[in-house]
Coordinates of C-alpha atoms in Angstrom, one line a residue:
X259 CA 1.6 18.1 -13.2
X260 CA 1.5 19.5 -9.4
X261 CA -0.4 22.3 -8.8
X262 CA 0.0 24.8 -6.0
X263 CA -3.1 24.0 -3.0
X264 CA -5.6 26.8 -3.2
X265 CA -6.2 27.3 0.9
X266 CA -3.0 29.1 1.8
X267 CA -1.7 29.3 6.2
X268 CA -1.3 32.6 5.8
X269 CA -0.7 35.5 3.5
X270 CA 1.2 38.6 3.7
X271 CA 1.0 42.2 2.9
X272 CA 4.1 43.8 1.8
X273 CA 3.9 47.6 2.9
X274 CA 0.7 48.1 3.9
X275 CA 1.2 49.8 7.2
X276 CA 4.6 51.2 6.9
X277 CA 6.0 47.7 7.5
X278 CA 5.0 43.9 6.2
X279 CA 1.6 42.4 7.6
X280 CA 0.9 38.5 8.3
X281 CA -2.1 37.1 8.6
X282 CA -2.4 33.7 9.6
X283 CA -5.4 31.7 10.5
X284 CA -3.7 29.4 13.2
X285 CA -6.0 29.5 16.3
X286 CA -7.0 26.5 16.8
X287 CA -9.8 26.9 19.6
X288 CA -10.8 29.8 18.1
X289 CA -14.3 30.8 16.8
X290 CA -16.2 33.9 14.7
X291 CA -19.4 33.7 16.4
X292 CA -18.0 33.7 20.2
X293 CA -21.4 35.8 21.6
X294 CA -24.0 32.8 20.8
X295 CA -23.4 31.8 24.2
X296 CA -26.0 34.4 24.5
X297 CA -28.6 32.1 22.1
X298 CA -27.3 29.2 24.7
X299 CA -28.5 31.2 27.4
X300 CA -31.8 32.6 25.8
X301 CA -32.6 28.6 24.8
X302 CA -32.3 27.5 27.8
X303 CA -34.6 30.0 30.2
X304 CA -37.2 29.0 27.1
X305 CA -36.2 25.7 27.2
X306 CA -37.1 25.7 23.6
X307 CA -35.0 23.3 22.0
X308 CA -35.7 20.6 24.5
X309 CA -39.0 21.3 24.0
X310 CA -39.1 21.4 20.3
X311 CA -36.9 18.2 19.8
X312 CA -39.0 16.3 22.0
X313 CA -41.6 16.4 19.1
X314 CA -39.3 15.0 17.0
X315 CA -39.3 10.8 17.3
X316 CA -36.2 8.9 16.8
X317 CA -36.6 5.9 15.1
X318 CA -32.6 4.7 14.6
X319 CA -31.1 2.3 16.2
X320 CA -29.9 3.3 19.1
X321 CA -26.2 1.1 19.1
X322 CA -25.7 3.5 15.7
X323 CA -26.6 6.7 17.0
X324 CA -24.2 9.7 16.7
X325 CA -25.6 12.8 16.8
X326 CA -28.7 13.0 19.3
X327 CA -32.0 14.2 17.6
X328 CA -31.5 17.5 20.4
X329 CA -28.2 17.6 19.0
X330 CA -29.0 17.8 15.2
X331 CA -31.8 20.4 16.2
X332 CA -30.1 22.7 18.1
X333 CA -27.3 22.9 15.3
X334 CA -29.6 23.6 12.9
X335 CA -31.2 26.8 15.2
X336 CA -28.2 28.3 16.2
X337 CA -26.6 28.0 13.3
X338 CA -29.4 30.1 11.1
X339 CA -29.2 32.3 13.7
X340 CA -25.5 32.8 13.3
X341 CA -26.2 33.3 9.8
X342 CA -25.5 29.7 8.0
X343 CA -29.1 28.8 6.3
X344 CA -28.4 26.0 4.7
X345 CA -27.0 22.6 5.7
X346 CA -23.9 22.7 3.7
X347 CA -22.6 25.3 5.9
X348 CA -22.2 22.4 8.3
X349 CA -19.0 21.2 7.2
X350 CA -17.6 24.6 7.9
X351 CA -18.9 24.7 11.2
X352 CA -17.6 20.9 12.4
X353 CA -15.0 21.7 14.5
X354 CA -15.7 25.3 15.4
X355 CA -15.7 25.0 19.3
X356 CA -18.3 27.5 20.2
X357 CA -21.1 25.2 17.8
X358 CA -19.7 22.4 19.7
X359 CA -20.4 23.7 22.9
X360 CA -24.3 25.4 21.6
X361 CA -25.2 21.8 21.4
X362 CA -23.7 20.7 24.3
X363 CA -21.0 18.9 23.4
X364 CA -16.6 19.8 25.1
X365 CA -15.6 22.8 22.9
X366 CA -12.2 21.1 22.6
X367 CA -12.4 17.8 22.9
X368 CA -16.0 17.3 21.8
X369 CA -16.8 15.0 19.2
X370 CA -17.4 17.0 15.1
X371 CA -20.9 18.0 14.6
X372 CA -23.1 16.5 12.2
X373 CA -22.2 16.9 8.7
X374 CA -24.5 18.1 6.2
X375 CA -25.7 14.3 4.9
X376 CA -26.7 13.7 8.8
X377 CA -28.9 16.6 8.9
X378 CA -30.2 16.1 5.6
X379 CA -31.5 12.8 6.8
X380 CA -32.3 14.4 10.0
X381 CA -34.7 17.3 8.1
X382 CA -36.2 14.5 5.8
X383 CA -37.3 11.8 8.8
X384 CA -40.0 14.7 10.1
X385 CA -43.3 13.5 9.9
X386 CA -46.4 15.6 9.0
X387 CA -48.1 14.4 13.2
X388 CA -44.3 15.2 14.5
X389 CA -44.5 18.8 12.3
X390 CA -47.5 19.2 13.8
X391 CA -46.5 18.4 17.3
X392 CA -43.8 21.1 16.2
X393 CA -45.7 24.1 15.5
X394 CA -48.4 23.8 18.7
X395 CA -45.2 23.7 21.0
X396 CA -43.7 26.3 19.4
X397 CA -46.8 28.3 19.6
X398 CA -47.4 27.5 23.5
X399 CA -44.3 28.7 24.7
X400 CA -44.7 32.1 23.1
X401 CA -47.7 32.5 24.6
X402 CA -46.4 31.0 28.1
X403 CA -43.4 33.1 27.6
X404 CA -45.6 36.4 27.4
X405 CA -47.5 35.4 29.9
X406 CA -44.7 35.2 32.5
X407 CA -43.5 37.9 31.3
X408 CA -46.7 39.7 31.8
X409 CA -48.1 37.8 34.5
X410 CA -50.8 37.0 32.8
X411 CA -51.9 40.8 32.7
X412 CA -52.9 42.1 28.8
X413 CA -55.5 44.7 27.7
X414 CA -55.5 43.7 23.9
X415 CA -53.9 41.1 22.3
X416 CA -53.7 41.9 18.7
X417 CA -53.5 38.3 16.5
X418 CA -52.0 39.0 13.1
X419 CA -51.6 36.5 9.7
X420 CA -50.0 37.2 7.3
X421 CA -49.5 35.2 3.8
X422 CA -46.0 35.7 1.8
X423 CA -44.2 34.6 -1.2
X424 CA -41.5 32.0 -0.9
X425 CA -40.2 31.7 -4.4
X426 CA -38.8 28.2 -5.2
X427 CA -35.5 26.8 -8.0
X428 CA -36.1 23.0 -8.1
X429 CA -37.9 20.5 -8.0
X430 CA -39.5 20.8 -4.7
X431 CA -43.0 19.1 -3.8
X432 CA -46.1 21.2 -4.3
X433 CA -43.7 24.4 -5.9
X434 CA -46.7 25.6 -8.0
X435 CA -46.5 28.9 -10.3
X436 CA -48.1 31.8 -9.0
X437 CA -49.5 34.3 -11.5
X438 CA -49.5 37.1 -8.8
X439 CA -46.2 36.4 -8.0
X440 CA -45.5 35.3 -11.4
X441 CA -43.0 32.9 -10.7
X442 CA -42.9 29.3 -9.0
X443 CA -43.5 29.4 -5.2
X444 CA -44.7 28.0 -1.8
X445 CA -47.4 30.8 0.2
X446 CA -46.4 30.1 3.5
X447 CA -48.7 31.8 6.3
X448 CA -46.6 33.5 9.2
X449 CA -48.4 34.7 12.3
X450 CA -47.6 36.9 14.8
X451 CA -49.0 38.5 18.5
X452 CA -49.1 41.8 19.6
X453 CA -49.4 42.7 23.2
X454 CA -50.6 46.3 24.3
X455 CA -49.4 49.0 22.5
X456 CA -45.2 47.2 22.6
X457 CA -43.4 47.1 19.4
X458 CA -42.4 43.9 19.1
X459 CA -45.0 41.5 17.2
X460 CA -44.0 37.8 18.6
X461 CA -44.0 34.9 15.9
X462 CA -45.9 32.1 17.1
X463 CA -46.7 30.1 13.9
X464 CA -44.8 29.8 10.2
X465 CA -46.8 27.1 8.0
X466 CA -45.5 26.2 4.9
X467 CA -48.5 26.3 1.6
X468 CA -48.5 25.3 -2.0
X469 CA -47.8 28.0 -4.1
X470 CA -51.8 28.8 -5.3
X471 CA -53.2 28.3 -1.6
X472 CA -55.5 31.0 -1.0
X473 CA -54.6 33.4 1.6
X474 CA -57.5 31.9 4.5
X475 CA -56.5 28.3 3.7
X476 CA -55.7 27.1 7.3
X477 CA -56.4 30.3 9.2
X478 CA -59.4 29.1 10.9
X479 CA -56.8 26.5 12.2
X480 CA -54.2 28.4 13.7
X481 CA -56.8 30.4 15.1
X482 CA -59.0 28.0 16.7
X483 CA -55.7 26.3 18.1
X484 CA -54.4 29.7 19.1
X485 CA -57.5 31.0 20.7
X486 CA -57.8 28.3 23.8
X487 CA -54.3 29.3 24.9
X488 CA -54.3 32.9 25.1
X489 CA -57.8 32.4 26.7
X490 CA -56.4 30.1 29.1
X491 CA -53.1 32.6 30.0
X492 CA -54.8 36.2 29.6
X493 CA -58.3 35.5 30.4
X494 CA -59.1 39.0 30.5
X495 CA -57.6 40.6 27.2
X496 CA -59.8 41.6 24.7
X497 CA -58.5 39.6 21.3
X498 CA -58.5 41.4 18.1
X499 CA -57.6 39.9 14.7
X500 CA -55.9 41.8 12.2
X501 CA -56.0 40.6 8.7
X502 CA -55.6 41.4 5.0
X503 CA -58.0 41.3 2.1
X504 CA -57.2 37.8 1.1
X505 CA -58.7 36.5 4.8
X506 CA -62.3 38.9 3.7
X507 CA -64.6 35.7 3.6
X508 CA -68.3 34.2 5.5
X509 CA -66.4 32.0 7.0
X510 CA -63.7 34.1 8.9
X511 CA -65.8 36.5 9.8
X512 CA -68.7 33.9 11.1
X513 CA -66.1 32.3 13.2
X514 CA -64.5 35.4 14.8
X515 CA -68.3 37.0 15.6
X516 CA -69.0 33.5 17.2
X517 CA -65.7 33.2 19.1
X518 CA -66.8 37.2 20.0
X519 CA -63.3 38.5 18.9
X520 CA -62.7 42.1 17.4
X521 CA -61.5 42.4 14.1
X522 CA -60.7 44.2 11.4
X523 CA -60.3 43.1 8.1
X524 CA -59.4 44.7 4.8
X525 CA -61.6 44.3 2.0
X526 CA -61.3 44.6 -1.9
X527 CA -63.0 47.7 -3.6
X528 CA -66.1 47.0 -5.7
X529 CA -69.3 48.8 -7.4
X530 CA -71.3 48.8 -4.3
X531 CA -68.6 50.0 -1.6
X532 CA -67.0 52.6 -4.3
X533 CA -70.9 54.1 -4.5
X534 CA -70.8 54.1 -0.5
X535 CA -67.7 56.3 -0.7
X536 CA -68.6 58.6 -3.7
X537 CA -69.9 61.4 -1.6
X538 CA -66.6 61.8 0.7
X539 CA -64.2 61.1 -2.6
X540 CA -65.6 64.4 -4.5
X541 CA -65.0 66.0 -1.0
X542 CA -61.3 64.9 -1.2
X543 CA -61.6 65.8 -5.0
X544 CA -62.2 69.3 -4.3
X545 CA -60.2 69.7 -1.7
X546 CA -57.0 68.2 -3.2
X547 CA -57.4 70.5 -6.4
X548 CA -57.7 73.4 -4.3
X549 CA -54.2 72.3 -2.2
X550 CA -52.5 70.4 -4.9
X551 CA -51.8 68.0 -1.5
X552 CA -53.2 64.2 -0.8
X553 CA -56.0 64.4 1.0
X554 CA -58.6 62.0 2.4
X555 CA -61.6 61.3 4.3
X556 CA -63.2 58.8 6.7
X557 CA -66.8 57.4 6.4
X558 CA -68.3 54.3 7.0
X559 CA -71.5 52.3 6.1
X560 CA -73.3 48.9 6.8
X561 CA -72.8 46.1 3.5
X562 CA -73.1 42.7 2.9
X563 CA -71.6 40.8 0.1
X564 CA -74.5 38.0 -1.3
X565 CA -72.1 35.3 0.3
X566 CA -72.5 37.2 4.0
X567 CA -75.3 35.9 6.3
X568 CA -75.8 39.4 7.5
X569 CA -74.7 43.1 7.3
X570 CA -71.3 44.4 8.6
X571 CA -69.8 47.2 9.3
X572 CA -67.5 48.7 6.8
X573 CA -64.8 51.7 7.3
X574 CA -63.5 53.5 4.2
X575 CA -61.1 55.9 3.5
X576 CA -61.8 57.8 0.8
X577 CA -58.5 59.7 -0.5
X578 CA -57.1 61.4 -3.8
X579 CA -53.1 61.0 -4.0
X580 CA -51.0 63.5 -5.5
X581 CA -47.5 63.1 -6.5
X582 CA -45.0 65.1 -8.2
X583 CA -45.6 65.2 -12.3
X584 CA -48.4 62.6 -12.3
X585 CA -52.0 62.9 -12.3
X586 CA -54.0 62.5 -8.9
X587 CA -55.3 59.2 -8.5
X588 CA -58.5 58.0 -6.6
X589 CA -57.3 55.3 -3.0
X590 CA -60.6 54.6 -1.8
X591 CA -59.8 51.4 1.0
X592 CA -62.2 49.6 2.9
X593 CA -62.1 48.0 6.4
X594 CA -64.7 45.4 7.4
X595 CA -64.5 45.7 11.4
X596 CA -67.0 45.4 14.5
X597 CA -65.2 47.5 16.6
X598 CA -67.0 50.9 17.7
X599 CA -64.3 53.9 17.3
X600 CA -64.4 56.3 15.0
X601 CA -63.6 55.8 11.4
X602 CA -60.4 57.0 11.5
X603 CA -59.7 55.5 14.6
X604 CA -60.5 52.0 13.0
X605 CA -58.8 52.6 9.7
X606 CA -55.4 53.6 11.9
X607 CA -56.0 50.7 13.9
X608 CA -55.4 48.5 10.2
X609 CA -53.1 50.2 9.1
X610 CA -50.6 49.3 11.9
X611 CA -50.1 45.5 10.5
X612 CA -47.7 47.5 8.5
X613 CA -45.1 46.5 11.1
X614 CA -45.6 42.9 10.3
X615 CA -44.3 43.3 6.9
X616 CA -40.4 44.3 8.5
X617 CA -41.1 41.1 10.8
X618 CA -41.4 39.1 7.7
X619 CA -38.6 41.1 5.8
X620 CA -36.1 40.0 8.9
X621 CA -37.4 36.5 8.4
X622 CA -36.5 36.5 4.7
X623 CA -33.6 38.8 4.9
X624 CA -32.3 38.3 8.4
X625 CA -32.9 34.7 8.9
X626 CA -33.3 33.5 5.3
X627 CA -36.6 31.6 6.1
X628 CA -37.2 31.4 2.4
X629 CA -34.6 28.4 2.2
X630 CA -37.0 25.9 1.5
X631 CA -34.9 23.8 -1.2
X632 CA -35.2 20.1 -0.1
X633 CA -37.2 18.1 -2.4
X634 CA -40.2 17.1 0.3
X635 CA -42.3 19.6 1.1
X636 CA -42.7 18.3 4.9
X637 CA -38.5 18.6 5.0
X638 CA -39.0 22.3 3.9
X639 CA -41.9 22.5 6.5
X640 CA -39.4 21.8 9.3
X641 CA -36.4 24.1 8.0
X642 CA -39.3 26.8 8.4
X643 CA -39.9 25.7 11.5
X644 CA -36.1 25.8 12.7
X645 CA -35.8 29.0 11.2
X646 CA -38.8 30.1 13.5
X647 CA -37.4 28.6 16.3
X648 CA -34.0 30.5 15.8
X649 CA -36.3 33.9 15.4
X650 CA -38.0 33.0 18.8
X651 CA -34.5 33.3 20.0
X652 CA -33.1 36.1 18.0
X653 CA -36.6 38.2 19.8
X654 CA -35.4 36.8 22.8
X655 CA -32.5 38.6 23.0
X656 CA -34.4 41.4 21.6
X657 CA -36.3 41.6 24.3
X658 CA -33.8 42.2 27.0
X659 CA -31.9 44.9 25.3
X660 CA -34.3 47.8 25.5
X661 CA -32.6 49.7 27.6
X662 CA -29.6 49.5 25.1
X663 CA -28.5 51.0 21.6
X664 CA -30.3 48.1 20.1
X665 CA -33.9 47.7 21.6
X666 CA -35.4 47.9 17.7
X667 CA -32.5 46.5 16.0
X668 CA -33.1 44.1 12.9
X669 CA -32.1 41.0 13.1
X670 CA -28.9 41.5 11.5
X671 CA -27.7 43.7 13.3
X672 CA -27.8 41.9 16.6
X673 CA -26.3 39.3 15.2
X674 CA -23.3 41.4 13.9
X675 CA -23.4 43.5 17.2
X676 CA -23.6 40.7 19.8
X677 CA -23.0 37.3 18.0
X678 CA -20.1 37.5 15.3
X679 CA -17.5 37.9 17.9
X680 CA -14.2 36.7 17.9
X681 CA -13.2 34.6 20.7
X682 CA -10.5 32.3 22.1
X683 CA -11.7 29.2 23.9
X684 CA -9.7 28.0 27.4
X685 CA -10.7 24.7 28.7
X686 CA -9.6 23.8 32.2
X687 CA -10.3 20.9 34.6
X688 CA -13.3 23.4 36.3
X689 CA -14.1 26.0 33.9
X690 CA -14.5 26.9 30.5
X691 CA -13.0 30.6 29.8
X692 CA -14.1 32.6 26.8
X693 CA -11.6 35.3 25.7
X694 CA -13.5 38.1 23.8
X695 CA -10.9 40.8 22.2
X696 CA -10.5 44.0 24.5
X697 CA -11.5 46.5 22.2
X698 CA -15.3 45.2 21.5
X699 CA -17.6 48.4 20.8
X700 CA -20.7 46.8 22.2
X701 CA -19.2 45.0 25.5
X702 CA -21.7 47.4 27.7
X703 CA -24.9 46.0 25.6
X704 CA -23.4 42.4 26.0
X705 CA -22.9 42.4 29.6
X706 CA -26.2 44.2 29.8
X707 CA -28.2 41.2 27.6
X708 CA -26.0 38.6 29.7
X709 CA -26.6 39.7 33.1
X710 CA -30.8 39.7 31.6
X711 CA -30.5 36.2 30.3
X712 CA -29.4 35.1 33.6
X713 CA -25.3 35.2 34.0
X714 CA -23.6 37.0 37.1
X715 CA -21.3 39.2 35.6
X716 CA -17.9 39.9 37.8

């Protein structure tokens, strides 16, 4: 029996303007995500692809090659920053002429891009010395990148890690259940830098974990290799390390104190500290009975856990919360620090790692990081990877538009602002001419993060 083919030319809209309305999808050098020529642009003054791929050997045979190993990598980054995650979007991108050109191939007479069994073969060749290779270039031209940018000129450099939940659906290698969580996961480790008192926190690391690693595993790595570089390009910065209570161990704290590095580190309540705090929680008692409000206070003392080769200095909060129709509850937190402000001043300094949670929200939400459904865990270690990569970029462009509309804009939204944007592709004998539509809302922000990222605007 014939059946009528489900992908129609066009389609039409009787009245729905006063008069019948076509729509055809007919241009054929035509492409949704026309602004990435501003990734293009932001890639190359990092050179970060070049540099990234390089990591990656290629062990074909060269008379059967296809798709360069740059090639495959670059498709991968720009298209998670355009919003396609997984690999299957590939076929859907093939012919798109503006994905042809990101990876440097003729928009119109190019060559297709790799299809999605190509770059599942490409994601599954990585090996754990190449992943390796991977992550210590990505995390050198961060911090080469801020230091040009700074000219090597810091006061503090504020080091964050962060552990988060990657919940899993398959079969993938070393997807454990996590009672926390209480579902089956990976605990990847992100980490991020913080220069001065700026905004922006810069990823420079995103390792993949089983799903029961403890929060420290492979933190004294990441900061030992981190360390020597930002020594190296800001010799003059004091370093502080910022961490959560699952990093509140001898060993972190031995090795900062020997590498002389501030820190402060959040600790987990127990008999000892909650007698140390006692005296300034009946003062926020009393007080928040007599205001009905929240109210806290700041104190600190000197403890050491049996484990601890010596005494440390802790900073608490002691604070009584009051919400509407519940009963106040006790919030004592602690701080394990060796810097010398005030209480208060140290707990505040903490409690600004808050920011690193909406850094790891864009890499979930914005970027979908969390993607990590290829059966080998060292494939799903380099999707991560690519994903950081295409963040690297994404802050890039970031980082040029303060003095527009979007200087704090998520993720998201500078892709729908200045990426998803309808073009027409012209290809002469000299030039290639992008036609963006007329009416474009954010044209003064793109001409403003084009003429940043290099381009001489007419």
């Amino acid at each position: 029996m014939h059946t009528k083919p489900t992908t129609q030319q066009s389609v039409l809209f009787g009245d729905l303007v006063g008069r019948p309305v076509v729509a055809k999808f007919d241009q054929a050098h035509g492409s949704s995500d026309g602004g990435a020529i501003l990734l293009k642009a932001a890639d190359q003054r990092l050179r970060l692809s070049e540099r990234l791929a390089a990591c990656l050997p290629d062990r074909r045979q060269p008379g059967k090659v296809e798709h360069e190993v740059i090639e495959m990598f670059r498709q991968r980054v720009f298209a998670i920053a355009c919003g396609y995650a997984d690999c299957n979007d590939a076929a859907r991108l093939a012919e798109d002429p503006i994905h042809k050109m990101l990876v440097g191939r003729d928009p119109i007479d190019g060559e297709s891009l790799a299809s999605q069994p190509t770059l599942s073969r490409f994601e599954n060749a990585a090996s754990r010395t190449a992943l390796f290779r991977l992550a210590n270039t990505l995390c050198d031209i961060v911090v080469e990148t801020q230091r040009r940018r700074r000219r090597g000129k810091a006061r503090r450099i504020t080091i964050e890690l962060d552990p988060t939940d990657d919940p899993t659906h398959g079969g993938q290698q070393l997807s454990l259940f996590n009672g926390h969580y209480d579902t089956w996961c990976y605990l990847p480790i992100a980490g991020f830098l913080k220069f001065d008192d700026e905004p922006e926190q810069h990823l420079f690391t995103y390792v993949l974990r089983s799903g029961k690693a403890p929060a420290k595993l492979g933190a004294l790595s990441i900061l030992h290799r981190l360390l020597g570089k930002l020594i190296d390009a800001f010799p003059k910065a004091e370093i502080l390390v910022r961490l959560d209570g699952g990093f509140a161990s001898p060993e972190i704290f031995e090795y900062l104190e020997d590498a002389r590095l501030s820190y402060v580190i959040a600790m987990a309540e127990n008999p000892v500290l909650a007698r140390f705090a006692e005296p300034r929680m009946k003062k926020a008692r009393r007080k928040s009975k007599r205001t009905d409000k929240t109210e806290h206070f700041y104190g600190a003392c000197r403890y050491a856990a049996g484990s601890w080769n010596r005494r440390r200095r802790v900073v608490f909060k002691a604070e009584v919360v009051r919400l509407e129709d519940r009963d106040p509850k006790d919030n004592a937190r602690f701080v394990v620090t060796n810097l010398p402000d005030t209480p208060r001043a140290v707990y505040d300094v903490y409690c600004q790692r808050g920011d690193v949670e909406n850094r790891i929200k864009e890499l979930h939400h914005g970027l979908e990081i969390d993607r990590t459904s290829c059966t080998r865990f060292l494939a799903n270690q380099l999707r991560v990877l690519l994903t950081a990569a295409a963040y690297v970029l994404m802050q890039e462009l970031r980082s040029h538009a303060t003095k527009t509309s979007s200087a704090r804009a998520q993720v998201s939204t500078l892709r729908e602002r200045f990426l998803k944007l309808g073009v027409w592709v012209e290809k002469s004998v000299r030039r290639i001419v992008l036609h963006f539509p007329t009416a474009f809302p954010f044209k003064g922000d793109w001409f403003h993060l084009a003429r940043a990222l290099g381009a001489d605007v007419g």
